[in-house]
Structures are given as structure tokens and as C-alpha cells.
Amino acid sequence: MRCKKIIIGFGSSEFSELEIDFTLRYLAQPKMLVVGTVITDLLVTTSHAGCSESGCSEEGHSCVHKNTQRDRTRLYHYLQEQCKDLGAKSIIHQESGCTLEQLMHQTRYADLLVLSQETYLTSVAGPHPVPVSKVLEDCSCPVFVLPAQPADLEQVVMTFDGSARAMAGIKQFTYLLDGLAQKLPITILSTYSHNSELPASEEKLFIEYLKQHFSNVALHRLTEGSEHTLLSAVGLNERALVVVNNPSPKNLPMLRKLLDGSAMLHPPLRLYTSGAADIEEEIVNV
């Protein structure tokens, strides 16, 4: 795998080892760098209650801050120890955390950003809260979104709408996560519109590319009337990694529900690829 620098963004209401454990299980390699950071400006509720002791300052808020900081320190220590055991490196740039805007700037200098689904589905605090998912549309690297209980991966499903941006997303997955590409069967979920459907000659070139990069690959055509086959024919479930290329899934209600977890108990893992211009630049520099 070519993911040499991965950022893990912690932003849920409770700091857990979920993001660390998944990253080091599926993406770890010797000498890679894992950057851990807490996103501080999200609309999340703390699991710590204020202290009721009369001597506690700030009406108990100081105890909440103290316990939260203790959780962060524990999480940072866990990251360091796990990376050390695997021969990887870890670093915490700011122990106090950073805003989502600051994190977005850091992604310009990273191969991958890993977040929990809880973090992905929350919003940035402020007078007019903005969904984190909306902000991440301009992320400078791919974004891995982990459900609360990620299962063992059995397949990779990639969306493709015939656009250059979607093709660039497939290339980015191939270059950055080639280990997963070789270990797991690949299903290409074509979501063509009337304006983007490939002519037969071009689709032949597309299949030619796929066969060179994936040893076990299949194509599945998806339309509004055939979305029910996602669960049966494709087997899209919590054991799938869905690579979302371009915004085409926005026009497919069933796929959108699966991705946000509203249509099933355990949503699949997701990888959102970044913009075409950024991808082409990264591929040139590989």
C-alpha cells in the first residue's frame, strides 16, 4: 500500500480505539506515519458530568475538562504504543486538538483521513451549523468513514458513473490501497445517467484497465428500478467497503440510505475519493 501518511480525526462524543484499531489492522505498514488529532469544534455531547463538589471551580466544568483531557492522553498513548508494536510512527501535532478547518488544511499533506461515522454525520458548531460531510467534500485527500462496529471486510464495491472524476477515483484507490485491491473481490457499481453512459468501445477500454489491476472484478449496472439488487445480487452489507467516486450516489435513494445507515442496522465502510485535479497531481508524483 502507498498510504505513507494517514490522519486520524477523533471527534465523537466518546474517545474510543475504533479508528486506531481499524487503521492499523488494514492499512498499517512499516515506517508509515499516523497523525492523531482531536476535532474540537463539533456538535457533540460529552460523556462526563460536571462535579457536584462545592469546592470544584467553574461549577464543575473544570472536572469535565480534566476528565476529557485524561481521555485524550489515554488515546494518544494507545496510538503511540500500537504504532510502535507494528514498526510504524505516530505523532500528535497539537495535544489540545484543532478545528475542522485546520484539519482540512492538514489533509493537503496526507494520503488518507480516517473518521468514525459518528464524526462524519455530526456538524460544526456555530450560529449556523454546517454538516461535517459537507465540509469534507473539499477534502484534499480520500476520507475513510468507519461505522460503529466495522466487520471483517469481504469485498470492495466502487461506484462509477462514467465521468473522468469517477475514473480518477478508481485510480486513486488502486494506487493508494493496492493491498486491499488484490486481497478482496471487486464489484464496479455503474451508475450511468443518460448523459454519462459510456459507448461500447470506451467501456471495453475501461474493462481492459480493470482486469490489469484487479484479479477478481465484476460489473453491476445500477438504475433507479434495480436498487433492491444491492443487498441481494451485490451483497452490499457491513462487510463491504464502498468506494464512493463522484457525487452520483446522491441521485440513488437506496444507495444513499445504505451509506448513511438509515436503511440497515450496520452500514458498510466507505471511502470517499477526492477531486479529480488533486488525484491526477498525486498520481503524477507517485
mmCIF file of C-alpha atoms in Angstrom:
data_model
loop_
_atom_site.group_PDB
_atom_site.id
_atom_site.type_symbol
_atom_site.label_atom_id
_atom_site.label_comp_id
_atom_site.label_asym_id
_atom_site.label_seq_id
_atom_site.Cartn_x
_atom_site.Cartn_y
_atom_site.Cartn_z
ATOM 1 C CA MET A 1 0.000 0.000 0.000
ATOM 2 C CA ARG A 2 1.134 3.531 -0.704
ATOM 3 C CA CYS A 3 -0.582 5.219 2.235
ATOM 4 C CA LYS A 4 2.532 6.586 3.885
ATOM 5 C CA LYS A 5 0.812 9.290 5.939
ATOM 6 C CA ILE A 6 -2.631 8.840 7.495
ATOM 7 C CA ILE A 7 -4.500 11.341 9.674
ATOM 8 C CA ILE A 8 -6.984 10.015 12.225
ATOM 9 C CA GLY A 9 -9.539 12.626 13.261
ATOM 10 C CA PHE A 10 -11.122 11.952 16.655
ATOM 11 C CA GLY A 11 -14.361 13.825 17.107
ATOM 12 C CA SER A 12 -17.013 11.591 18.619
ATOM 13 C CA SER A 13 -18.688 12.110 21.988
ATOM 14 C CA GLU A 14 -16.553 9.339 23.489
ATOM 15 C CA PHE A 15 -12.929 8.729 22.577
ATOM 16 C CA SER A 16 -12.549 5.090 21.546
ATOM 17 C CA GLU A 17 -9.878 2.985 19.880
ATOM 18 C CA LEU A 18 -12.115 2.267 16.863
ATOM 19 C CA GLU A 19 -10.259 4.427 14.324
ATOM 20 C CA ILE A 20 -6.819 3.352 15.561
ATOM 21 C CA ASP A 21 -7.594 -0.366 15.566
ATOM 22 C CA PHE A 22 -9.053 -0.335 12.049
ATOM 23 C CA THR A 23 -6.263 1.781 10.575
ATOM 24 C CA LEU A 24 -3.512 -0.399 11.970
ATOM 25 C CA ARG A 25 -5.304 -3.633 11.094
ATOM 26 C CA TYR A 26 -5.974 -2.918 7.428
ATOM 27 C CA LEU A 27 -3.636 -0.101 6.424
ATOM 28 C CA ALA A 28 -0.508 -0.475 8.558
ATOM 29 C CA GLN A 29 2.949 -0.809 7.059
ATOM 30 C CA PRO A 30 6.436 -0.310 8.487
ATOM 31 C CA LYS A 31 7.646 3.294 8.738
ATOM 32 C CA MET A 32 4.266 4.777 7.851
ATOM 33 C CA LEU A 33 3.249 7.896 9.783
ATOM 34 C CA VAL A 34 -0.066 8.109 11.645
ATOM 35 C CA VAL A 35 -1.108 11.572 12.818
ATOM 36 C CA GLY A 36 -3.729 11.718 15.576
ATOM 37 C CA THR A 37 -5.798 14.824 16.241
ATOM 38 C CA VAL A 38 -8.996 15.691 18.104
ATOM 39 C CA ILE A 39 -11.513 17.903 16.264
ATOM 40 C CA THR A 40 -12.616 20.451 18.834
ATOM 41 C CA ASP A 41 -15.454 22.413 17.211
ATOM 42 C CA LEU A 42 -18.074 19.714 16.616
ATOM 43 C CA LEU A 43 -21.605 19.476 17.972
ATOM 44 C CA VAL A 44 -21.080 16.525 20.313
ATOM 45 C CA THR A 45 -22.092 15.940 23.900
ATOM 46 C CA THR A 46 -19.518 14.941 26.478
ATOM 47 C CA SER A 47 -19.922 11.707 28.410
ATOM 48 C CA HIS A 48 -18.550 13.379 31.543
ATOM 49 C CA ALA A 49 -20.822 15.087 34.047
ATOM 50 C CA GLY A 50 -19.869 18.186 35.996
ATOM 51 C CA CYS A 51 -18.566 17.703 39.518
ATOM 52 C CA SER A 52 -21.094 18.333 42.307
ATOM 53 C CA GLU A 53 -18.470 19.073 44.942
ATOM 54 C CA SER A 54 -18.774 22.559 46.374
ATOM 55 C CA GLY A 55 -15.041 23.162 46.142
ATOM 56 C CA CYS A 56 -14.882 22.491 42.401
ATOM 57 C CA SER A 57 -14.302 25.613 40.327
ATOM 58 C CA GLU A 58 -16.370 26.823 37.379
ATOM 59 C CA GLU A 59 -19.477 24.956 38.555
ATOM 60 C CA GLY A 60 -17.945 21.574 37.768
ATOM 61 C CA HIS A 61 -16.750 22.416 34.247
ATOM 62 C CA SER A 62 -13.117 22.163 35.277
ATOM 63 C CA CYS A 63 -13.678 18.491 36.156
ATOM 64 C CA VAL A 64 -15.241 17.861 32.766
ATOM 65 C CA HIS A 65 -12.230 19.453 31.074
ATOM 66 C CA LYS A 66 -9.837 17.453 33.253
ATOM 67 C CA ASN A 67 -11.552 14.128 32.507
ATOM 68 C CA THR A 68 -11.771 14.905 28.796
ATOM 69 C CA GLN A 69 -8.070 15.727 28.702
ATOM 70 C CA ARG A 70 -7.354 12.469 30.521
ATOM 71 C CA ASP A 71 -9.265 10.568 27.818
ATOM 72 C CA ARG A 72 -7.260 12.308 25.098
ATOM 73 C CA THR A 73 -3.973 11.459 26.798
ATOM 74 C CA ARG A 74 -5.015 7.818 27.082
ATOM 75 C CA LEU A 75 -5.984 7.735 23.412
ATOM 76 C CA TYR A 76 -2.713 9.333 22.296
ATOM 77 C CA HIS A 77 -0.739 6.848 24.402
ATOM 78 C CA TYR A 78 -2.679 3.942 22.883
ATOM 79 C CA LEU A 79 -1.911 5.206 19.369
ATOM 80 C CA GLN A 80 1.785 5.516 20.139
ATOM 81 C CA GLU A 81 2.035 2.039 21.664
ATOM 82 C CA GLN A 82 0.133 0.317 18.838
ATOM 83 C CA CYS A 83 2.184 2.032 16.139
ATOM 84 C CA LYS A 84 5.404 1.163 17.929
ATOM 85 C CA ASP A 85 4.450 -2.520 18.028
ATOM 86 C CA LEU A 86 3.924 -2.514 14.234
ATOM 87 C CA GLY A 87 7.070 -0.582 13.375
ATOM 88 C CA ALA A 88 5.085 2.481 12.336
ATOM 89 C CA LYS A 89 5.471 6.066 13.555
ATOM 90 C CA SER A 90 2.891 8.261 15.254
ATOM 91 C CA ILE A 91 2.718 11.931 16.116
ATOM 92 C CA ILE A 92 0.304 14.364 17.769
ATOM 93 C CA HIS A 93 0.765 17.847 16.330
ATOM 94 C CA GLN A 94 -1.492 19.609 18.822
ATOM 95 C CA GLU A 95 -2.446 17.785 22.011
ATOM 96 C CA SER A 96 -5.229 20.317 22.587
ATOM 97 C CA GLY A 97 -6.767 19.424 19.218
ATOM 98 C CA CYS A 98 -7.725 21.577 16.243
ATOM 99 C CA THR A 99 -10.778 22.864 14.392
ATOM 100 C CA LEU A 100 -12.191 21.034 11.375
ATOM 101 C CA GLU A 101 -10.981 23.882 9.158
ATOM 102 C CA GLN A 102 -7.438 23.424 10.452
ATOM 103 C CA LEU A 103 -7.706 19.670 9.887
ATOM 104 C CA MET A 104 -8.867 20.250 6.326
ATOM 105 C CA HIS A 105 -5.712 22.254 5.671
ATOM 106 C CA GLN A 106 -3.599 19.393 7.043
ATOM 107 C CA THR A 107 -5.195 16.911 4.625
ATOM 108 C CA ARG A 108 -3.378 18.666 1.799
ATOM 109 C CA TYR A 109 -0.261 16.961 3.137
ATOM 110 C CA ALA A 110 -1.700 13.490 3.816
ATOM 111 C CA ASP A 111 -2.639 10.377 1.849
ATOM 112 C CA LEU A 112 -5.773 9.495 3.810
ATOM 113 C CA LEU A 113 -8.116 10.806 6.523
ATOM 114 C CA VAL A 114 -9.880 8.322 8.830
ATOM 115 C CA LEU A 115 -13.063 9.293 10.715
ATOM 116 C CA SER A 116 -15.852 7.484 12.545
ATOM 117 C CA GLN A 117 -19.349 7.611 11.110
ATOM 118 C CA GLU A 118 -20.491 9.491 14.213
ATOM 119 C CA THR A 119 -17.982 12.224 13.441
ATOM 120 C CA TYR A 120 -18.870 12.244 9.736
ATOM 121 C CA LEU A 121 -22.593 12.684 10.421
ATOM 122 C CA THR A 122 -22.310 15.462 13.005
ATOM 123 C CA SER A 123 -21.950 19.213 12.361
ATOM 124 C CA VAL A 124 -19.513 22.002 13.081
ATOM 125 C CA ALA A 125 -20.717 24.153 15.985
ATOM 126 C CA GLY A 126 -21.636 27.789 15.359
ATOM 127 C CA PRO A 127 -24.550 30.149 14.709
ATOM 128 C CA HIS A 128 -25.273 28.215 11.507
ATOM 129 C CA PRO A 129 -24.044 24.611 11.987
ATOM 130 C CA VAL A 130 -22.515 23.055 8.878
ATOM 131 C CA PRO A 131 -22.533 19.252 8.372
ATOM 132 C CA VAL A 132 -19.076 17.713 8.570
ATOM 133 C CA SER A 133 -19.920 15.643 5.474
ATOM 134 C CA LYS A 134 -20.481 18.867 3.514
ATOM 135 C CA VAL A 135 -17.150 20.347 4.602
ATOM 136 C CA LEU A 136 -15.340 17.142 3.648
ATOM 137 C CA GLU A 137 -16.497 17.437 0.034
ATOM 138 C CA ASP A 138 -13.488 19.741 -0.411
ATOM 139 C CA CYS A 139 -11.063 17.475 1.448
ATOM 140 C CA SER A 140 -7.640 17.279 -0.196
ATOM 141 C CA CYS A 141 -7.274 13.516 0.335
ATOM 142 C CA PRO A 142 -9.615 10.496 0.401
ATOM 143 C CA VAL A 143 -11.778 10.067 3.521
ATOM 144 C CA PHE A 144 -12.329 6.683 5.199
ATOM 145 C CA VAL A 145 -15.593 6.585 7.192
ATOM 146 C CA LEU A 146 -15.901 3.790 9.759
ATOM 147 C CA PRO A 147 -19.225 2.538 11.152
ATOM 148 C CA ALA A 148 -19.544 1.941 14.886
ATOM 149 C CA GLN A 149 -18.904 -1.778 14.521
ATOM 150 C CA PRO A 150 -16.769 -2.471 11.438
ATOM 151 C CA ALA A 151 -16.837 -6.134 10.446
ATOM 152 C CA ASP A 152 -14.207 -8.161 8.612
ATOM 153 C CA LEU A 153 -14.022 -6.955 5.022
ATOM 154 C CA GLU A 154 -15.191 -9.386 2.343
ATOM 155 C CA GLN A 155 -15.412 -7.217 -0.776
ATOM 156 C CA VAL A 156 -14.900 -3.777 -2.286
ATOM 157 C CA VAL A 157 -17.735 -2.042 -4.166
ATOM 158 C CA MET A 158 -16.824 1.013 -6.246
ATOM 159 C CA THR A 159 -19.263 3.461 -7.818
ATOM 160 C CA PHE A 160 -18.590 4.566 -11.392
ATOM 161 C CA ASP A 161 -20.778 6.982 -13.346
ATOM 162 C CA GLY A 162 -18.639 7.186 -16.478
ATOM 163 C CA SER A 163 -17.087 10.537 -15.581
ATOM 164 C CA ALA A 164 -13.385 11.403 -15.604
ATOM 165 C CA ARG A 165 -13.598 12.232 -11.898
ATOM 166 C CA ALA A 166 -15.009 8.786 -11.056
ATOM 167 C CA MET A 167 -12.284 7.120 -13.111
ATOM 168 C CA ALA A 168 -9.677 9.186 -11.283
ATOM 169 C CA GLY A 169 -11.174 7.979 -8.000
ATOM 170 C CA ILE A 170 -10.755 4.345 -9.056
ATOM 171 C CA LYS A 171 -7.145 5.089 -9.961
ATOM 172 C CA GLN A 172 -6.594 6.705 -6.587
ATOM 173 C CA PHE A 173 -7.911 3.631 -4.785
ATOM 174 C CA THR A 174 -5.676 1.441 -6.939
ATOM 175 C CA TYR A 175 -2.547 3.460 -6.205
ATOM 176 C CA LEU A 176 -3.102 4.088 -2.505
ATOM 177 C CA LEU A 177 -4.785 0.865 -1.369
ATOM 178 C CA ASP A 178 -3.451 -1.734 -3.772
ATOM 179 C CA GLY A 179 -3.195 -4.255 -0.920
ATOM 180 C CA LEU A 180 -6.968 -4.292 -0.446
ATOM 181 C CA ALA A 181 -7.464 -4.298 -4.211
ATOM 182 C CA GLN A 182 -5.540 -7.560 -4.530
ATOM 183 C CA LYS A 183 -6.913 -9.323 -1.456
ATOM 184 C CA LEU A 184 -10.650 -8.722 -1.953
ATOM 185 C CA PRO A 185 -13.121 -9.244 -4.820
ATOM 186 C CA ILE A 186 -14.088 -6.003 -6.563
ATOM 187 C CA THR A 187 -17.539 -5.018 -7.816
ATOM 188 C CA ILE A 188 -17.879 -1.950 -10.019
ATOM 189 C CA LEU A 189 -21.307 -0.412 -9.478
ATOM 190 C CA SER A 190 -22.054 1.549 -12.658
ATOM 191 C CA THR A 191 -24.452 4.431 -12.029
ATOM 192 C CA TYR A 192 -24.626 5.924 -15.512
ATOM 193 C CA SER A 193 -27.030 8.721 -16.313
ATOM 194 C CA HIS A 194 -28.384 9.304 -19.800
ATOM 195 C CA ASN A 195 -25.586 11.831 -20.375
ATOM 196 C CA SER A 196 -22.684 9.827 -18.977
ATOM 197 C CA GLU A 197 -23.147 6.279 -20.281
ATOM 198 C CA LEU A 198 -20.005 5.008 -21.953
ATOM 199 C CA PRO A 199 -20.094 3.878 -25.579
ATOM 200 C CA ALA A 200 -19.248 0.205 -26.090
ATOM 201 C CA SER A 201 -15.757 0.967 -27.406
ATOM 202 C CA GLU A 202 -14.890 3.063 -24.354
ATOM 203 C CA GLU A 203 -16.383 0.568 -21.907
ATOM 204 C CA LYS A 204 -14.106 -2.034 -23.464
ATOM 205 C CA LEU A 205 -11.100 0.134 -22.576
ATOM 206 C CA PHE A 206 -12.472 0.555 -19.045
ATOM 207 C CA ILE A 207 -12.776 -3.223 -18.586
ATOM 208 C CA GLU A 208 -9.277 -3.643 -20.011
ATOM 209 C CA TYR A 209 -7.948 -1.320 -17.277
ATOM 210 C CA LEU A 210 -9.867 -3.098 -14.523
ATOM 211 C CA LYS A 211 -8.542 -6.524 -15.474
ATOM 212 C CA GLN A 212 -4.971 -5.258 -15.296
ATOM 213 C CA HIS A 213 -5.400 -4.010 -11.723
ATOM 214 C CA PHE A 214 -7.908 -6.388 -10.112
ATOM 215 C CA SER A 215 -7.681 -10.175 -10.167
ATOM 216 C CA ASN A 216 -11.344 -10.674 -9.204
ATOM 217 C CA VAL A 217 -13.621 -8.000 -10.675
ATOM 218 C CA ALA A 218 -17.261 -7.850 -11.769
ATOM 219 C CA LEU A 219 -19.523 -5.087 -13.134
ATOM 220 C CA HIS A 220 -23.071 -4.461 -11.926
ATOM 221 C CA ARG A 221 -25.395 -1.951 -13.590
ATOM 222 C CA LEU A 222 -27.473 0.087 -11.128
ATOM 223 C CA THR A 223 -30.534 2.159 -12.000
ATOM 224 C CA GLU A 224 -33.440 3.584 -10.014
ATOM 225 C CA GLY A 225 -35.516 0.467 -10.677
ATOM 226 C CA SER A 226 -32.806 -2.042 -9.772
ATOM 227 C CA GLU A 227 -31.545 -0.650 -6.463
ATOM 228 C CA HIS A 228 -33.020 -3.567 -4.499
ATOM 229 C CA THR A 229 -30.325 -5.792 -6.006
ATOM 230 C CA LEU A 230 -27.696 -4.006 -3.920
ATOM 231 C CA LEU A 231 -28.491 -6.223 -0.958
ATOM 232 C CA SER A 232 -29.069 -9.479 -2.849
ATOM 233 C CA ALA A 233 -27.027 -9.637 -6.051
ATOM 234 C CA VAL A 234 -24.181 -7.367 -4.952
ATOM 235 C CA GLY A 235 -24.310 -8.369 -1.288
ATOM 236 C CA LEU A 236 -23.793 -4.839 -0.068
ATOM 237 C CA ASN A 237 -23.641 -5.024 3.724
ATOM 238 C CA GLU A 238 -21.426 -4.234 6.711
ATOM 239 C CA ARG A 239 -18.691 -6.487 5.298
ATOM 240 C CA ALA A 240 -18.267 -4.311 2.206
ATOM 241 C CA LEU A 241 -16.023 -1.321 1.628
ATOM 242 C CA VAL A 242 -17.849 1.138 -0.630
ATOM 243 C CA VAL A 243 -15.569 3.448 -2.597
ATOM 244 C CA VAL A 244 -17.677 6.485 -3.492
ATOM 245 C CA ASN A 245 -16.424 8.204 -6.643
ATOM 246 C CA ASN A 246 -18.086 11.451 -7.698
ATOM 247 C CA PRO A 247 -21.487 12.533 -6.319
ATOM 248 C CA SER A 248 -23.531 10.079 -8.423
ATOM 249 C CA PRO A 249 -24.905 8.207 -5.354
ATOM 250 C CA LYS A 250 -26.803 11.397 -4.421
ATOM 251 C CA ASN A 251 -29.284 10.534 -7.158
ATOM 252 C CA LEU A 252 -29.820 6.956 -5.969
ATOM 253 C CA PRO A 253 -32.038 6.928 -2.858
ATOM 254 C CA MET A 254 -31.360 3.327 -1.773
ATOM 255 C CA LEU A 255 -27.585 3.652 -2.037
ATOM 256 C CA ARG A 256 -27.677 6.948 -0.167
ATOM 257 C CA LYS A 257 -29.692 5.358 2.644
ATOM 258 C CA LEU A 258 -27.236 2.490 2.870
ATOM 259 C CA LEU A 259 -24.310 4.853 3.122
ATOM 260 C CA ASP A 260 -25.775 6.949 5.943
ATOM 261 C CA GLY A 261 -27.012 3.880 7.824
ATOM 262 C CA SER A 262 -30.741 4.638 7.652
ATOM 263 C CA ALA A 263 -31.642 1.550 5.600
ATOM 264 C CA MET A 264 -29.805 -1.118 7.561
ATOM 265 C CA LEU A 265 -28.594 -1.856 11.072
ATOM 266 C CA HIS A 266 -24.906 -1.863 10.178
ATOM 267 C CA PRO A 267 -23.850 0.412 7.277
ATOM 268 C CA PRO A 268 -20.791 -0.501 5.178
ATOM 269 C CA LEU A 269 -17.412 1.138 5.437
ATOM 270 C CA ARG A 270 -16.927 3.981 2.989
ATOM 271 C CA LEU A 271 -14.029 5.593 1.203
ATOM 272 C CA TYR A 272 -14.777 8.955 -0.415
ATOM 273 C CA THR A 273 -12.187 9.803 -3.045
ATOM 274 C CA SER A 274 -11.046 13.391 -3.566
ATOM 275 C CA GLY A 275 -11.293 15.747 -6.556
ATOM 276 C CA ALA A 276 -10.055 14.790 -9.983
ATOM 277 C CA ALA A 277 -7.486 17.588 -10.212
ATOM 278 C CA ASP A 278 -5.906 16.607 -6.908
ATOM 279 C CA ILE A 279 -5.908 12.933 -7.863
ATOM 280 C CA GLU A 280 -4.148 13.455 -11.172
ATOM 281 C CA GLU A 281 -1.451 15.521 -9.435
ATOM 282 C CA GLU A 282 -0.884 12.802 -6.836
ATOM 283 C CA ILE A 283 -0.678 10.063 -9.472
ATOM 284 C CA VAL A 284 1.929 12.027 -11.412
ATOM 285 C CA ASN A 285 4.008 12.378 -8.248
ATOM 286 C CA VAL A 286 3.891 8.662 -7.294
#
